[in-house]
Tab-separated table of C-alpha atoms in Angstrom:
chain	number	residue	atom	x	y	z
H	1	MET	CA	139.789	57.108	97.074
H	2	ASN	CA	140.321	53.964	94.462
H	3	ASP	CA	137.982	51.373	94.955
H	4	ARG	CA	139.104	49.833	97.622
H	5	GLU	CA	138.722	52.713	99.676
H	6	ARG	CA	135.374	53.063	99.101
H	7	ALA	CA	134.397	49.271	99.471
H	8	ARG	CA	131.720	48.902	101.833
H	9	PRO	CA	133.390	48.283	105.297
H	10	GLY	CA	133.253	45.255	106.746
H	11	LYS	CA	134.433	44.877	110.348
H	12	VAL	CA	135.891	48.178	111.561
H	13	LEU	CA	138.499	48.220	114.609
H	14	LEU	CA	138.509	51.547	116.214
H	15	THR	CA	141.284	52.803	117.863
H	16	GLY	CA	143.110	55.877	119.472
H	17	TRP	CA	145.634	56.967	121.703
H	18	PHE	CA	143.108	54.933	124.400
H	19	SER	CA	144.417	52.428	122.798
H	20	PHE	CA	148.397	51.777	123.278
H	21	ARG	CA	149.594	50.316	126.364
H	22	ASP	CA	151.987	53.155	127.368
H	23	GLY	CA	148.631	55.021	126.314
H	24	GLU	CA	146.247	57.172	128.075
H	25	ALA	CA	142.780	57.506	128.154
H	26	THR	CA	141.288	61.488	128.150
H	27	ALA	CA	137.259	62.397	128.867
H	28	GLY	CA	137.821	63.910	125.168
H	29	ASP	CA	139.148	61.057	123.364
H	30	VAL	CA	136.668	58.998	124.898
H	31	LEU	CA	133.402	61.014	124.244
H	32	ALA	CA	135.175	61.279	120.488
H	33	LEU	CA	135.031	57.971	120.261
H	34	ARG	CA	131.424	57.609	121.028
H	35	ARG	CA	130.143	60.078	118.683
H	36	VAL	CA	131.571	57.547	115.728
H	37	GLU	CA	130.205	54.603	117.432
H	38	GLU	CA	127.321	56.330	117.102
H	39	VAL	CA	127.389	56.941	113.409
H	40	LEU	CA	129.122	53.547	112.718
H	41	ARG	CA	125.661	51.975	114.427
H	42	ALA	CA	123.005	54.248	112.410
H	43	SER	CA	125.204	52.906	109.157
H	44	GLY	CA	124.675	49.202	110.479
H	45	THR	CA	128.666	48.882	110.541
H	46	SER	CA	129.735	46.166	112.500
H	47	TYR	CA	133.128	47.605	114.843
H	48	ASP	CA	134.725	46.564	118.146
H	49	VAL	CA	136.987	48.927	119.847
H	50	ALA	CA	140.313	48.570	121.160
H	51	TRP	CA	141.435	49.618	124.856
H	52	SER	CA	144.355	50.107	126.987
H	53	PRO	CA	145.124	47.993	129.817
H	54	GLY	CA	145.973	49.934	131.643
H	55	PHE	CA	142.207	51.772	131.393
H	56	LEU	CA	139.998	48.582	131.001
H	57	PRO	CA	141.997	45.465	131.931
H	58	ASP	CA	138.794	44.053	131.271
H	59	ALA	CA	138.372	44.600	127.523
H	60	LEU	CA	139.287	43.800	123.740
H	61	HIS	CA	143.299	44.841	123.894
H	62	LEU	CA	145.083	45.717	120.737
H	63	ASP	CA	148.121	42.912	121.508
H	64	GLN	CA	144.656	40.399	121.094
H	65	VAL	CA	143.060	41.763	117.887
H	66	ARG	CA	143.683	39.779	114.642
H	67	PRO	CA	144.513	42.258	111.870
H	68	ALA	CA	142.843	40.006	109.419
H	69	ASP	CA	139.486	40.356	110.835
H	70	TYR	CA	139.033	43.712	110.304
H	71	THR	CA	138.783	45.679	106.718
H	72	HIS	CA	139.248	49.336	107.965
H	73	LEU	CA	141.251	50.683	110.911
H	74	VAL	CA	139.922	54.052	112.160
H	75	PHE	CA	142.050	56.323	114.676
H	76	VAL	CA	139.991	58.104	117.064
H	77	CYS	CA	140.888	62.043	117.966
H	78	GLY	CA	144.505	63.154	119.468
H	79	PRO	CA	147.770	64.254	117.487
H	80	LEU	CA	149.117	61.925	114.438
H	81	HIS	CA	152.118	61.357	115.585
H	82	GLY	CA	155.000	58.852	117.107
H	83	PRO	CA	156.400	55.123	116.529
H	84	GLN	CA	153.049	53.947	118.419
H	85	ILE	CA	150.689	54.885	115.286
H	86	GLU	CA	153.699	53.908	113.348
H	87	GLU	CA	153.763	50.545	114.446
H	88	LEU	CA	149.217	50.354	113.372
H	89	HIS	CA	150.550	50.826	109.705
H	90	ARG	CA	152.414	48.518	109.761
H	91	ARG	CA	150.573	45.696	112.256
H	92	PHE	CA	147.593	46.722	109.483
H	93	ALA	CA	148.850	47.353	106.358
H	94	HIS	CA	146.092	45.288	104.536
H	95	CYS	CA	142.885	47.899	106.137
H	96	VAL	CA	141.898	50.822	105.075
H	97	ARG	CA	143.222	52.700	107.509
H	98	ILE	CA	141.363	56.086	108.293
H	99	ALA	CA	142.053	59.222	110.599
H	100	VAL	CA	139.216	61.169	111.954
H	101	GLY	CA	138.929	63.898	114.578
H	102	THR	CA	142.882	64.304	114.800
H	103	SER	CA	145.206	67.237	115.028
H	104	VAL	CA	147.726	66.727	112.316
H	105	ILE	CA	151.093	68.890	113.388
H	106	ASP	CA	153.239	67.727	110.140
H	107	PRO	CA	151.356	66.674	106.588
H	108	GLY	CA	154.675	65.388	105.967
H	109	ASP	CA	154.862	61.858	109.238
H	110	ALA	CA	154.931	58.967	108.438
H	111	ALA	CA	152.254	58.510	111.197
H	112	THR	CA	150.148	61.466	108.940
H	113	THR	CA	150.680	59.352	105.429
H	114	GLY	CA	150.407	56.389	106.882
H	115	PHE	CA	146.828	56.750	106.442
H	116	HIS	CA	144.331	56.482	103.441
H	117	ARG	CA	142.289	59.399	104.700
H	118	VAL	CA	143.049	62.080	107.131
H	119	LEU	CA	139.049	63.957	108.359
H	120	ALA	CA	141.419	66.264	110.177
H	121	ARG	CA	140.113	68.697	112.993
H	122	ASP	CA	142.897	70.872	112.264
H	123	ALA	CA	146.053	70.945	110.627
H	124	PRO	CA	148.107	73.410	108.606
H	125	GLY	CA	146.689	74.520	105.762
H	126	SER	CA	143.013	73.816	106.374
H	127	ALA	CA	139.830	75.104	108.208
H	128	PRO	CA	139.164	73.529	111.169
H	129	SER	CA	136.359	71.312	112.563
H	130	GLU	CA	134.536	71.103	115.600
H	131	ASP	CA	136.189	68.192	117.309
H	132	LEU	CA	133.990	64.985	117.924
H	133	ALA	CA	133.271	65.070	121.629
H	134	ALA	CA	131.060	68.337	121.003
H	135	ARG	CA	128.037	66.207	119.536
H	136	ALA	CA	129.334	63.167	121.207
H	137	PRO	CA	125.998	61.715	122.962
H	138	THR	CA	124.996	62.842	126.061
H	139	VAL	CA	125.229	60.940	128.935
H	140	PRO	CA	122.917	61.995	132.869
H	141	ALA	CA	125.095	63.876	135.236
H	142	ARG	CA	126.698	62.087	137.584
H	143	PRO	CA	126.601	63.467	141.622
H	144	VAL	CA	129.215	65.314	142.215
H	145	VAL	CA	131.053	64.123	145.277
H	146	GLY	CA	133.721	66.495	147.646
H	147	VAL	CA	136.670	64.164	149.792
H	148	ILE	CA	137.764	65.906	152.362
H	149	LEU	CA	140.529	63.432	154.192
H	150	THR	CA	143.171	63.973	156.559
H	151	HIS	CA	146.332	61.847	157.208
H	152	GLY	CA	147.474	63.752	160.114
H	153	GLN	CA	146.134	63.660	164.125
H	154	GLN	CA	149.259	62.900	165.473
H	155	GLU	CA	147.999	63.799	168.703
H	156	TYR	CA	145.166	60.607	168.734
H	157	GLY	CA	147.909	58.283	169.104
H	158	GLU	CA	147.457	54.548	169.010
H	159	GLN	CA	143.911	55.078	168.412
H	160	ARG	CA	144.339	56.598	164.773
H	161	ARG	CA	142.851	55.178	162.068
H	162	HIS	CA	143.585	57.425	159.631
H	163	GLY	CA	145.503	55.591	157.225
H	164	GLU	CA	143.006	52.553	156.805
H	165	VAL	CA	139.803	54.938	156.561
H	166	ALA	CA	141.149	56.394	154.082
H	167	ASP	CA	142.024	53.734	151.818
H	168	ARG	CA	138.819	51.899	152.682
H	169	VAL	CA	136.865	54.998	151.265
H	170	THR	CA	138.872	56.366	148.250
H	171	ARG	CA	138.587	52.103	147.082
H	172	TRP	CA	134.593	51.944	147.526
H	173	LEU	CA	134.946	55.762	145.989
H	174	ALA	CA	136.346	54.163	143.023
H	175	GLY	CA	133.982	52.199	142.155
H	176	LYS	CA	130.929	54.634	142.558
H	177	ASP	CA	129.922	56.702	139.349
H	178	CYS	CA	130.163	60.020	140.598
H	179	ALA	CA	133.000	62.883	139.531
H	180	ARG	CA	134.961	62.929	142.336
H	181	LEU	CA	136.974	65.871	143.768
H	182	GLU	CA	140.148	65.887	146.066
H	183	LEU	CA	139.935	68.882	148.668
H	184	ASP	CA	140.689	70.168	151.125
H	185	THR	CA	140.192	72.810	154.427
H	186	ARG	CA	143.769	74.415	154.567
H	187	LEU	CA	144.330	77.680	153.285
H	188	ASP	CA	147.152	79.305	151.854
H	189	THR	CA	147.869	82.098	149.968
H	190	ARG	CA	150.713	80.986	147.854
H	191	ASP	CA	149.824	77.426	147.211
H	192	TRP	CA	147.076	77.540	143.979
H	193	HIS	CA	145.918	74.508	144.925
H	194	LEU	CA	144.536	75.102	147.638
H	195	SER	CA	141.721	77.845	148.245
H	196	ALA	CA	142.731	81.053	150.363
H	197	THR	CA	140.161	82.230	152.205
H	198	PRO	CA	137.139	80.285	153.871
H	199	ALA	CA	134.412	81.792	150.986
H	200	GLN	CA	136.474	80.359	148.544
H	201	VAL	CA	136.213	76.877	149.948
H	202	GLN	CA	132.561	77.528	150.592
H	203	SER	CA	131.952	78.652	146.755
H	204	VAL	CA	133.396	74.679	146.158
H	205	LEU	CA	131.290	73.132	148.920
H	206	ALA	CA	127.906	74.581	148.059
H	207	ARG	CA	128.088	73.253	144.683
H	208	LEU	CA	128.675	69.854	145.323
H	209	ASP	CA	126.321	67.132	145.445
H	210	LEU	CA	127.138	65.511	148.174
H	211	VAL	CA	131.005	65.672	150.564
H	212	VAL	CA	132.768	61.944	152.020
H	213	THR	CA	134.834	63.209	154.496
H	214	ASP	CA	137.153	62.448	157.925
H	215	ARG	CA	136.903	66.070	158.896
H	216	LEU	CA	135.655	67.786	161.735
H	217	HIS	CA	135.708	71.109	159.643
H	218	GLY	CA	134.846	69.178	156.652
H	219	LEU	CA	131.132	68.134	158.251
H	220	VAL	CA	130.674	71.585	159.638
H	221	LEU	CA	131.607	73.848	156.398
H	222	ALA	CA	129.812	71.300	153.660
H	223	LEU	CA	126.801	71.928	156.749
H	224	ARG	CA	127.027	75.642	156.525
H	225	VAL	CA	126.241	75.817	152.636
H	226	GLY	CA	123.738	73.158	153.002
H	227	THR	CA	125.410	70.435	151.386
H	228	PRO	CA	125.113	66.458	152.881
H	229	VAL	CA	127.636	65.151	154.281
H	230	LEU	CA	128.606	61.277	154.631
H	231	ALA	CA	130.508	61.641	157.685
H	232	VAL	CA	133.643	59.367	158.940
H	233	ASP	CA	135.511	59.105	162.263
H	234	PRO	CA	139.213	57.635	162.021
H	235	VAL	CA	140.072	57.900	165.749
H	236	ALA	CA	139.324	54.426	167.417
H	237	GLY	CA	135.997	54.500	169.893
H	238	GLY	CA	135.231	58.343	167.984
H	239	ALA	CA	136.738	61.432	168.582
H	240	LYS	CA	135.943	64.863	167.970
H	241	VAL	CA	134.308	64.408	164.291
H	242	THR	CA	131.588	61.803	165.998
H	243	ALA	CA	131.192	64.733	168.857
H	244	GLN	CA	130.399	67.288	166.026
H	245	ALA	CA	128.159	65.358	163.947
H	246	ARG	CA	125.626	64.966	167.431
H	247	ALA	CA	125.809	68.727	167.912
H	248	CYS	CA	124.530	69.043	164.256
H	249	GLY	CA	121.973	66.482	164.880
H	250	TRP	CA	123.328	64.878	162.070
H	251	PRO	CA	122.753	61.426	161.486
H	252	ALA	CA	125.016	60.306	158.037
H	253	LEU	CA	128.573	59.293	160.597
H	254	LEU	CA	130.645	55.907	160.646
H	255	SER	CA	132.742	54.937	162.877
H	256	ALA	CA	136.137	53.206	161.618
H	257	GLY	CA	134.921	50.107	162.851
H	258	GLN	CA	131.854	50.121	160.850
H	259	LEU	CA	133.007	50.995	157.202
H	260	ASP	CA	131.662	48.272	155.557
H	261	GLU	CA	129.849	48.682	152.106
H	262	ARG	CA	126.628	47.905	152.601
H	263	ARG	CA	126.398	51.140	155.571
H	264	LEU	CA	128.277	53.332	153.341
H	265	GLU	CA	125.723	52.560	150.353
H	266	ARG	CA	123.096	53.304	152.799
H	267	TRP	CA	124.283	56.828	154.185
H	268	TRP	CA	125.168	57.662	150.205
H	269	ASP	CA	121.831	56.953	149.237
H	270	TRP	CA	120.266	59.085	152.353
H	271	CYS	CA	122.480	62.005	151.481
H	272	LEU	CA	121.616	62.216	147.630
H	273	THR	CA	118.007	62.214	148.872
H	274	SER	CA	116.467	63.133	152.204
H	275	GLY	CA	119.836	64.335	153.221
H	276	ARG	CA	119.372	67.177	150.662
H	277	VAL	CA	116.569	68.250	152.490
H	278	ALA	CA	118.465	67.415	155.903
H	279	ALA	CA	121.531	69.416	155.284
H	280	ARG	CA	119.868	72.580	154.281
H	281	GLN	CA	117.468	72.149	158.067
H	282	VAL	CA	121.060	71.980	159.617
H	283	ARG	CA	122.579	75.055	157.364
H	284	ASP	CA	119.185	77.125	158.287
H	285	ALA	CA	119.889	76.004	161.823
H	286	PHE	CA	122.965	77.094	161.702
H	287	ARG	CA	122.176	80.671	160.384
H	288	ASP	CA	118.904	81.042	162.934
H	289	GLY	CA	121.626	80.296	165.534
H	290	ARG	CA	119.103	78.357	167.535
H	291	VAL	CA	122.045	76.052	169.634
H	292	PRO	CA	124.299	78.192	171.604
H	293	ASP	CA	127.934	78.075	171.167
H	294	GLY	CA	131.142	78.418	172.632
H	295	ALA	CA	131.136	82.303	171.601
H	296	ASP	CA	127.757	82.378	172.907
H	297	ARG	CA	129.335	81.373	176.636
H	298	LEU	CA	132.740	83.489	176.118
H	299	MET	CA	131.216	86.858	178.040
H	300	ASP	CA	130.002	85.103	180.966
H	301	VAL	CA	133.458	83.661	181.297
H	302	LEU	CA	134.966	87.042	180.613
H	303	ALA	CA	132.566	89.211	182.171
H	304	PRO	CA	133.320	87.696	185.963
H	305	ARG	CA	137.529	88.738	185.334
H	306	ALA	CA	136.315	92.562	183.633
H	307	ALA	CA	134.422	93.208	186.947
H	308	ALA	CA	136.936	91.933	188.879
H	309	GLY	CA	139.701	94.251	187.069
């Protein structure tokens, strides 16, 4: 390493595949970035992060950066290959360029040789090191939310509000700090995306913090395992989701005409607090069979016919 490389950095620009306009941000890459930021902050080193405009539209983007403002460029995580990285070398030719936590595919590739130093996580002929994401700062857990929506149910004709409900709910959920899982109650023994048995569906629902659904069985199956539900009836005037919520004594229900952020937030907060206990109470009531259902009454209907025969 020459004197230029040993000099204390002035200002560092942190980049990665998450910086390129046509790149992508992955959870691993961003956690690796957080690990590097942690080290730079601890050392008192000034830095900026360049983000893809497709991922963070309001952040600093590569095409807004003035290369002369930086003494060092650090490329974080991901594979070293391709014209995007080679362009970084040309644009920031005056900077000390360092790659950290990266995969080296071809040591002779211009994307690799353009760096003054490569602190690789894996490279031909070298022992691998832990990925930077492994020691990234710990973050608080976020609610895990299952989302079960239907776009069908043509039988309701002009009363259908399914598209409108799905659009409003998903746009609202996109702004929530939670882990979202798109789920389906449909079963399929050939499509690995779908569960093959009810037990598989219930195993997923039991591990969630909350379910958001406009499906009757999204409501019932979640409550069966004691998971709170924010239910929306997608039929104007209310239909089977409303009826089932009433039958189950479940209060967290909105009609298609009530979908505003205030109501959604209210029931979201309730489901993640008091609703946890309420959902377990409904689950226990199901198990105890406290309220007769159609199957209980079936024999009353069948018995007279059997006698008549």
